Coordinates of C-alpha atoms and ligand atoms in Angstrom, one line a residue:
M1 CA 0.0 0.0 0.0
A2 CA 1.4 3.4 -0.9
Y3 CA 1.9 6.3 1.4
Q4 CA -1.2 8.4 1.5
E5 CA 0.1 11.9 1.9
N6 CA -1.0 13.2 -1.5
S7 CA -4.7 13.1 -0.9
A8 CA -4.2 14.9 2.5
M9 CA -2.3 17.6 0.7
A10 CA -4.9 18.0 -2.0
K11 CA -7.5 18.5 0.7
S12 CA -5.4 21.1 2.4
A13 CA -5.0 22.9 -0.9
S14 CA -8.7 23.2 -1.4
F15 CA -9.1 24.4 2.2
G16 CA -6.6 27.1 1.2
Y17 CA -8.7 28.6 -1.5
L18 CA -11.6 28.7 0.9
S19 CA -9.5 30.4 3.5
I20 CA -8.1 32.9 1.0
S21 CA -11.6 33.8 -0.3
L22 CA -12.7 34.3 3.4
V23 CA -9.8 36.6 4.0
A24 CA -10.7 38.6 0.9
A25 CA -14.3 38.9 2.0
A26 CA -13.2 40.0 5.5
V27 CA -10.9 42.6 3.9
A28 CA -13.7 44.0 1.8
L29 CA -16.0 44.1 4.8
A30 CA -13.4 45.9 7.0
L31 CA -12.8 48.4 4.2
A32 CA -16.5 49.2 4.0
L33 CA -16.8 49.6 7.8
C34 CA -13.8 51.4 8.8
G35 CA -12.0 52.8 5.7
P36 CA -8.5 52.4 4.4
R37 CA -6.6 53.8 7.4
C38 CA -8.4 51.6 9.9
L39 CA -7.9 48.6 7.6
A40 CA -4.1 49.3 7.2
Q41 CA -3.8 49.4 11.0
E42 CA -5.7 46.2 11.4
M43 CA -3.6 44.5 8.7
A44 CA -0.3 45.7 10.2
Q45 CA -1.5 44.5 13.6
D46 CA -3.2 41.4 12.7
Q47 CA -2.4 40.0 9.4
G48 CA 1.3 40.1 8.9
P49 CA 2.4 38.1 5.9
A50 CA -0.1 35.8 4.1
P51 CA -0.4 32.3 5.6
R52 CA 1.8 29.6 4.1
L53 CA 1.3 25.9 3.7
A54 CA 2.3 24.0 6.9
S55 CA 3.6 21.2 4.7
D56 CA 6.5 23.3 3.3
P57 CA 9.8 21.6 4.2
H58 CA 12.5 23.3 6.2
A59 CA 15.9 21.7 7.0
D60 CA 19.0 22.5 8.9
T61 CA 22.2 21.6 7.0
H62 CA 24.0 20.4 10.2
I63 CA 21.2 18.0 11.0
A64 CA 21.0 16.8 7.4
E65 CA 24.8 16.1 7.6
A66 CA 24.5 14.4 11.0
I67 CA 21.9 11.9 9.8
R68 CA 23.9 11.1 6.7
Q69 CA 26.4 9.5 9.1
V70 CA 23.9 6.7 10.0
S71 CA 25.3 3.4 8.8
G72 CA 23.4 0.4 7.8
D73 CA 26.6 -1.6 8.3
R74 CA 26.9 -0.4 11.9
I75 CA 23.3 -1.3 12.5
R76 CA 23.9 -4.8 11.0
Q77 CA 26.8 -5.3 13.4
T78 CA 24.7 -4.2 16.4
I79 CA 21.8 -6.5 15.6
E80 CA 24.1 -9.5 14.8
T81 CA 25.9 -8.9 18.1
L82 CA 22.7 -8.7 20.1
V83 CA 21.5 -12.0 18.4
S84 CA 24.8 -13.6 19.4
F85 CA 23.8 -13.4 23.1
H86 CA 21.5 -16.4 22.3
N87 CA 18.6 -15.6 24.6
R88 CA 18.1 -12.0 26.0
S89 CA 15.0 -12.8 28.0
T90 CA 14.7 -10.7 31.1
I91 CA 14.6 -14.0 33.1
S92 CA 17.7 -15.4 31.4
S93 CA 20.9 -15.9 33.4
Q94 CA 22.9 -12.8 34.5
D95 CA 25.5 -14.6 36.6
E96 CA 29.3 -14.3 36.1
A97 CA 29.6 -17.6 34.1
S98 CA 27.0 -16.4 31.5
L99 CA 28.6 -12.9 31.3
K100 CA 31.9 -14.6 30.6
A101 CA 30.3 -17.0 28.0
G102 CA 28.6 -14.0 26.3
K103 CA 25.1 -15.5 26.8
G104 CA 22.0 -14.0 28.3
I105 CA 20.6 -10.6 29.0
G106 CA 23.4 -9.7 31.4
A107 CA 26.0 -10.1 28.7
A108 CA 23.8 -8.0 26.3
R109 CA 23.5 -5.3 29.0
E110 CA 27.3 -5.1 29.5
W111 CA 27.9 -4.9 25.7
I112 CA 25.4 -2.1 25.3
K113 CA 27.0 -0.2 28.1
A114 CA 30.5 -0.7 26.6
E115 CA 29.2 0.6 23.2
F116 CA 27.8 3.8 24.8
E117 CA 31.1 4.2 26.6
R118 CA 33.0 3.8 23.4
Y119 CA 30.9 6.5 21.6
S120 CA 31.5 8.7 24.6
K121 CA 35.3 8.2 24.4
E122 CA 35.2 9.1 20.7
C123 CA 33.4 12.4 21.4
G124 CA 35.7 13.4 24.2
G125 CA 33.4 12.2 27.0
C126 CA 30.3 14.0 25.7
L127 CA 28.0 11.2 26.9
E128 CA 27.2 10.2 30.5
V129 CA 26.6 6.5 30.5
K130 CA 24.2 5.3 33.2
T131 CA 22.2 2.4 34.4
D132 CA 18.9 2.2 36.2
T133 CA 18.7 -1.1 38.1
F134 CA 15.9 -2.4 40.3
T135 CA 14.5 -5.7 41.4
E136 CA 11.1 -6.7 40.1
Q137 CA 9.0 -8.9 42.4
P138 CA 7.4 -12.1 41.1
A139 CA 4.5 -11.6 38.7
E140 CA 2.7 -13.5 35.9
R141 CA 5.7 -13.5 33.6
I142 CA 8.4 -13.1 36.3
P143 CA 8.7 -16.4 38.3
K144 CA 11.2 -15.1 41.0
P145 CA 12.6 -11.7 42.1
T146 CA 14.6 -10.5 39.1
E147 CA 17.1 -7.7 38.7
I148 CA 16.2 -5.5 35.7
T149 CA 18.6 -2.9 34.2
N150 CA 17.9 -0.1 31.8
V151 CA 21.1 1.2 30.1
Y152 CA 21.2 4.8 28.8
A153 CA 23.5 7.6 27.7
V154 CA 22.8 11.3 28.3
L155 CA 24.0 14.0 25.9
R156 CA 23.6 17.0 28.2
G157 CA 22.2 20.2 26.6
T158 CA 24.7 23.0 25.9
D159 CA 22.4 25.8 27.1
A160 CA 22.2 26.0 30.9
Q161 CA 18.7 27.4 30.7
Q162 CA 17.4 24.7 28.4
A163 CA 19.4 21.6 29.4
N164 CA 16.6 20.5 31.7
R165 CA 14.4 19.9 28.7
I166 CA 14.8 16.3 27.6
V167 CA 14.0 14.3 24.4
L168 CA 14.5 10.6 24.4
V169 CA 14.8 7.6 22.1
T170 CA 14.3 4.1 23.3
G171 CA 14.2 0.4 22.2
H172 CA 14.0 -2.8 24.3
Y173 CA 17.0 -5.1 24.4
D174 CA 15.3 -8.0 26.0
S175 CA 13.9 -10.8 23.7
R176 CA 11.6 -13.8 23.9
N177 CA 10.8 -16.9 22.0
S178 CA 7.5 -18.8 21.8
D179 CA 7.5 -19.2 25.6
T180 CA 7.7 -16.0 27.7
L181 CA 9.1 -18.1 30.5
N182 CA 11.9 -19.6 28.5
G183 CA 15.3 -18.1 29.4
T184 CA 17.5 -20.7 27.8
D185 CA 16.5 -21.7 24.2
P186 CA 17.4 -19.4 21.3
A187 CA 15.5 -16.1 21.4
P188 CA 17.4 -14.1 18.7
G189 CA 15.1 -11.0 18.8
A190 CA 16.8 -9.5 15.7
N191 CA 13.7 -7.4 14.8
D192 CA 11.9 -7.4 18.2
D193 CA 13.7 -5.5 19.3
G194 CA 17.3 -5.7 18.2
S195 CA 16.3 -3.2 15.6
G196 CA 15.0 -0.6 18.1
T197 CA 18.0 -1.1 20.3
A198 CA 20.2 -0.5 17.2
V199 CA 18.3 2.7 16.4
S200 CA 18.9 4.1 19.9
L201 CA 22.6 3.2 19.8
E202 CA 23.1 4.6 16.2
C203 CA 21.3 7.8 17.2
A204 CA 23.8 8.1 20.1
R205 CA 26.7 7.4 17.8
V206 CA 25.9 10.0 15.1
L207 CA 24.6 12.8 17.4
S208 CA 27.5 12.5 19.7
K209 CA 29.7 12.7 16.6
A210 CA 27.8 15.8 15.5
V211 CA 28.7 17.4 18.9
L212 CA 32.3 16.6 18.3
N213 CA 31.9 18.5 15.0
K214 CA 30.7 21.6 16.9
V215 CA 27.0 21.1 16.4
K216 CA 25.2 22.4 19.5
F217 CA 22.0 20.9 21.0
P218 CA 20.7 23.3 23.7
A219 CA 18.3 20.7 25.2
T220 CA 19.3 17.3 26.5
I221 CA 19.0 14.0 24.5
I222 CA 18.8 10.6 26.2
F223 CA 19.5 7.4 24.3
L224 CA 17.8 4.6 26.3
T225 CA 17.6 0.8 26.0
V226 CA 15.3 -0.9 28.4
A227 CA 14.7 -4.5 29.6
G228 CA 11.6 -6.3 30.8
E229 CA 9.4 -5.2 27.8
E230 CA 8.3 -8.8 27.0
Q231 CA 7.6 -9.5 30.7
G232 CA 5.2 -6.5 31.1
L233 CA 7.0 -3.2 30.2
N234 CA 8.8 -3.5 33.5
G235 CA 11.9 -1.5 32.5
S236 CA 10.1 1.4 30.8
K237 CA 7.6 1.6 33.7
H238 CA 10.4 2.0 36.2
F239 CA 12.2 4.6 34.0
A240 CA 9.0 6.6 33.3
Q241 CA 8.1 6.6 37.0
M242 CA 11.6 7.8 37.9
A243 CA 11.3 10.6 35.3
K244 CA 7.9 11.6 36.8
Q245 CA 9.0 11.4 40.4
Q246 CA 12.1 13.5 39.7
G247 CA 10.1 16.1 37.8
W248 CA 12.0 15.7 34.5
K249 CA 10.8 18.0 31.7
L250 CA 10.6 15.0 29.3
Q251 CA 9.0 16.5 26.2
A252 CA 9.2 13.6 23.7
V253 CA 9.8 9.9 23.8
L254 CA 10.4 8.0 20.5
N255 CA 9.9 4.3 21.1
N256 CA 11.3 2.0 18.3
D257 CA 10.0 -1.5 18.5
I258 CA 10.0 -3.8 15.5
V259 CA 11.6 -1.5 12.9
G260 CA 13.6 -4.2 11.2
G261 CA 11.7 -4.0 7.9
D262 CA 11.0 -7.7 7.7
R263 CA 11.6 -8.8 4.1
S264 CA 8.2 -10.3 3.4
P265 CA 6.9 -9.6 -0.1
Q266 CA 4.0 -7.4 1.2
Q267 CA 6.4 -5.1 3.1
D268 CA 6.3 -1.4 2.2
A269 CA 9.8 -0.2 3.0
S270 CA 9.0 3.3 2.0
V271 CA 7.1 4.0 5.2
V272 CA 7.3 3.4 9.0
R273 CA 4.2 3.5 11.1
V274 CA 4.1 6.1 13.9
F275 CA 1.5 5.2 16.5
S276 CA 0.2 7.9 18.9
E277 CA -2.5 7.9 21.6
G278 CA -5.6 10.1 21.2
L279 CA -7.2 10.6 24.6
P280 CA -4.2 10.7 27.0
A281 CA -3.9 7.6 29.2
A282 CA -3.0 10.0 32.1
A283 CA -6.0 12.4 31.6
N284 CA -8.3 12.7 34.7
E285 CA -12.0 13.2 34.5
A286 CA -11.8 17.0 34.4
E287 CA -9.3 16.8 31.6
I288 CA -11.4 14.4 29.6
K289 CA -14.3 16.8 30.1
R290 CA -12.2 19.7 28.8
I291 CA -11.1 17.7 25.8
R292 CA -14.7 16.8 24.9
T293 CA -15.7 20.5 25.1
L294 CA -12.8 21.6 22.9
G295 CA -13.0 18.8 20.3
G296 CA -9.5 18.1 21.3
E297 CA -9.6 14.3 20.9
S298 CA -6.8 14.3 18.3
D299 CA -4.5 16.8 20.0
S300 CA -2.8 14.9 22.8
T301 CA 0.9 15.9 23.2
S302 CA 1.8 12.5 21.8
R303 CA -0.2 13.3 18.6
E304 CA 1.5 16.7 18.3
L305 CA 4.7 14.8 18.5
A306 CA 3.6 12.5 15.7
R307 CA 2.7 15.5 13.5
Y308 CA 6.2 16.9 14.3
I309 CA 7.7 13.7 13.1
A310 CA 5.6 14.0 9.9
D311 CA 7.1 17.5 9.4
V312 CA 10.6 16.2 10.0
G313 CA 9.9 13.4 7.4
R314 CA 9.0 16.1 4.8
S315 CA 12.0 18.2 5.6
Y316 CA 14.8 15.6 5.7
D317 CA 15.7 12.8 3.4
A318 CA 15.6 9.9 5.8
G319 CA 14.8 7.3 3.2
V320 CA 11.5 6.4 4.9
K321 CA 8.4 8.4 5.4
P322 CA 6.4 8.4 8.7
L323 CA 2.9 7.0 8.2
L324 CA 0.9 8.4 11.2
I325 CA -1.5 5.9 12.8
F326 CA -3.9 7.7 15.1
R327 CA -4.2 4.8 17.6
L328 CA -2.1 3.8 20.7
D329 CA -0.8 0.6 19.2
R330 CA -1.6 -2.5 17.1
F331 CA -4.3 -5.0 18.3
L332 CA -3.1 -7.6 20.8
R333 CA 0.1 -5.8 21.3
G334 CA 1.6 -3.1 23.5
G335 CA 4.9 -1.3 23.9
D336 CA 7.1 0.9 26.0
H337 CA 5.7 4.2 24.8
Y338 CA 2.5 3.4 26.8
A339 CA 4.5 3.3 30.1
F340 CA 5.5 6.9 29.3
N341 CA 2.0 7.9 28.3
Q342 CA 0.7 6.5 31.6
Q343 CA 3.0 9.0 33.4
G344 CA 1.7 11.9 31.3
F345 CA 4.6 12.1 28.8
A346 CA 4.3 12.6 25.0
A347 CA 5.4 9.2 23.5
V348 CA 5.0 7.5 20.2
R349 CA 5.8 4.1 18.7
F350 CA 7.7 3.4 15.4
T351 CA 7.0 0.0 13.9
E352 CA 7.5 -1.3 10.3
F353 CA 4.6 -1.2 7.9
R354 CA 3.8 -4.9 7.8
E355 CA 4.9 -7.4 10.5
D356 CA 5.5 -11.1 9.8
F357 CA 4.2 -12.9 12.9
N358 CA 6.2 -16.0 12.0
H359 CA 9.3 -13.9 12.6
Q360 CA 8.6 -12.6 16.1
H361 CA 7.9 -14.2 19.5
Q362 CA 8.8 -17.6 17.9
T363 CA 11.3 -20.2 18.8
P364 CA 13.4 -20.7 15.6
R365 CA 12.3 -23.9 13.8
T366 CA 10.9 -25.1 10.5
E367 CA 7.4 -26.6 10.4
N368 CA 5.5 -27.6 7.2
G369 CA 8.1 -25.7 5.2
I370 CA 7.6 -22.5 7.1
E371 CA 10.6 -21.0 8.8
Y372 CA 9.8 -19.5 12.2
G373 CA 12.0 -17.2 14.3
D374 CA 13.2 -13.6 14.7
L375 CA 16.4 -14.1 12.8
S376 CA 18.9 -11.5 11.4
K377 CA 18.4 -12.8 7.9
F378 CA 14.8 -11.5 7.8
A379 CA 15.8 -8.0 8.7
D380 CA 16.6 -5.2 6.2
F381 CA 19.5 -3.3 7.8
G382 CA 19.2 -0.5 5.2
Y383 CA 15.5 0.0 6.3
V384 CA 16.6 0.2 10.0
A385 CA 19.1 2.8 9.0
H386 CA 16.4 4.9 7.4
V387 CA 14.3 4.7 10.5
A388 CA 17.3 5.7 12.6
R389 CA 17.8 8.7 10.3
L390 CA 14.2 9.8 10.9
N391 CA 14.6 9.4 14.7
A392 CA 18.0 11.2 14.7
A393 CA 16.6 14.1 12.7
T394 CA 13.6 14.4 15.1
L395 CA 15.7 14.3 18.2
A396 CA 18.2 16.9 16.8
S397 CA 15.3 19.2 15.6
L398 CA 13.6 19.1 19.0
A399 CA 16.8 19.5 21.0
S400 CA 17.8 22.5 18.8
A401 CA 14.5 24.3 19.1
P402 CA 13.6 26.9 21.6
P403 CA 11.1 25.8 24.4
A404 CA 7.5 25.7 23.3
P405 CA 5.6 28.8 24.3
A406 CA 3.9 28.6 27.7
N407 CA 0.4 29.7 28.8
V408 CA -1.0 29.7 25.2
K409 CA -4.5 31.2 25.4
M410 CA -7.3 31.8 22.9
Q411 CA -9.7 34.7 23.7
T412 CA -13.3 33.4 23.9
K413 CA -15.0 36.2 26.0
D414 CA -16.8 37.7 23.0
L415 CA -18.7 36.2 20.1
D416 CA -16.2 37.0 17.4
N417 CA -15.4 35.5 14.0
D418 CA -11.7 36.4 14.3
T419 CA -9.3 34.6 16.7
T420 CA -6.9 36.2 19.1
L421 CA -4.2 34.1 20.6
T422 CA -1.7 35.1 23.4
W423 CA 1.3 33.4 24.9
E424 CA 4.3 33.9 27.1
P425 CA 7.7 34.5 25.5
S426 CA 9.9 31.6 25.0
S427 CA 13.7 32.1 25.7
G428 CA 15.7 31.8 22.5
A429 CA 12.7 32.3 20.2
A430 CA 13.3 34.7 17.3
A431 CA 9.6 34.5 16.2
Y432 CA 6.5 32.4 16.7
E433 CA 4.3 30.6 14.3
V434 CA 0.6 30.0 14.5
V435 CA -0.4 26.8 12.8
W436 CA -4.0 25.7 12.1
R437 CA -6.0 23.0 10.4
S438 CA -9.6 22.2 9.7
T439 CA -11.2 20.2 12.5
K440 CA -11.4 17.2 10.2
A441 CA -7.9 17.5 8.8
P442 CA -5.3 15.1 10.2
D443 CA -2.3 17.4 10.1
W444 CA -1.5 21.2 10.3
E445 CA -2.5 22.9 7.1
Y446 CA -1.5 26.6 7.5
V447 CA 1.2 28.5 9.3
Q448 CA 1.5 32.3 9.9
T449 CA 4.6 33.9 11.2
V450 CA 4.3 36.3 14.1
S451 CA 7.6 38.1 13.9
S452 CA 7.2 40.3 17.0
G453 CA 5.2 40.2 20.2
T454 CA 3.3 37.4 21.8
R455 CA -0.1 38.0 20.5
A456 CA -1.8 37.4 17.1
T457 CA -5.3 38.0 15.7
L458 CA -6.2 36.0 12.7
K459 CA -9.1 36.3 10.3
V460 CA -9.9 32.7 10.8
S461 CA -12.8 31.5 13.1
K462 CA -11.8 29.5 16.1
D463 CA -15.1 27.7 15.7
N464 CA -14.0 26.0 12.5
V465 CA -10.3 25.2 13.0
I466 CA -7.8 23.9 15.6
F467 CA -4.9 26.2 16.4
G468 CA -1.4 25.7 17.7
V469 CA 1.4 28.1 18.5
R470 CA 5.1 27.2 18.2
A471 CA 8.4 29.0 18.9
V472 CA 11.0 29.4 16.2
D473 CA 14.7 30.3 16.7
A474 CA 16.8 32.4 14.3
A475 CA 18.0 29.3 12.4
G476 CA 14.4 28.1 11.9
H477 CA 14.2 25.3 14.4
R478 CA 10.6 24.8 15.5
S479 CA 9.3 23.8 18.9
L480 CA 6.4 21.4 19.4
P481 CA 3.2 23.4 18.9
V482 CA 1.0 24.1 21.9
V483 CA -2.8 24.0 21.4
P484 CA -4.3 27.1 23.2
E485 CA -6.6 26.9 26.2
P486 CA -9.8 29.1 25.9
E487 CA -9.7 32.2 28.1
R488 CA -12.8 34.1 29.0
Ligands
LIG501 ZN1 9.0 -5.6 21.1

């Protein structure tokens, strides 16, 4: 199935004619009512330049150069090394003998840690390599108290004011075979989720290398690999709770799980699915009520993140396009992004277009001529590299951007066909952009630059569209947009 962006763009173009004719009508009306001088004032105050299409690409050459460094060959080496640990089940052995033999999840953990440390050494110590270890008590898929370790590397932001903002990429390094309680027989996990672990590692390698080449990321980037996913999202739950308890300003989580591009004939290697929740898992009753009133069912922070990824996909040549799926996850499956959603963080899941269920969660074997097992030979390393490029470009764009504007409000105290938006200044912003779309459109359609001040009035009715406001720095990096709260 082909990527369906063209029809969405066609729709947005037709909406454009409608909007332009509305603006023309409004101008004619204003001229009749208040004369040319009044109109000129209003235009200067309110209109600014004409709105542009939100789908226009915009790229940063440093980021484009950084993502070109992503290597399919490095990704192949990472996935093949992960497979060589034989069984990376969270309940596989972690004792000294298995570490020495290079078997089990403990050996995988030590190798990942050593990889992060190697990248850090190559960039003059730019990464802080850390572990988050805890003991999980027995549960349905955990027969005895089990030590679980998340391994991560922190690329600290260069701007003291902004380094507390964090963007994060993750994959799970544990694996499973047909039996979730089997920690000994082969569980190669090349695609699920050697591929996602490889994306996290490769993003760490190329973005730390960019830092060595004097590229600056004002905000902090974390490259995470978690365990316990197959036993019940244990690692990501622990990590997300830690982030919540410690008050991290975690603004985006990119979870890559099954991005190996399984080589089945029906695969579409030109796209990667990006799943995002609609109603936030963390929303309380009052928030659900507010969302219902606003018609905000498709504007969770996770969905704004998904739209941001779509924008990155149009702006950079990653080799793969994001295909947004407006749903938390696939049927009968879950993933680590949900653990972050439950703590109120914006988090999305990347997964290949078409999964081959014979090649995941299966003990390797051949039955009736069908080969089962999550083996390296079914993965497309070039595809994983494309997904890594899209992730790295997203992380770099978010970490380069100024903070999103705070306290974004939409005036609703009078019945009015115009819309006035206000917000607080964002440090490092050179300008702001108001984006909007028809209530039935999936993605932002129009953007209007507000080059000075923190207020804008648009000749577009708030009753008919959904607005967002984002901050833009002098180099053109955009923050995530913030949907305004009505203010009376
Ligand atoms: Zn998985």
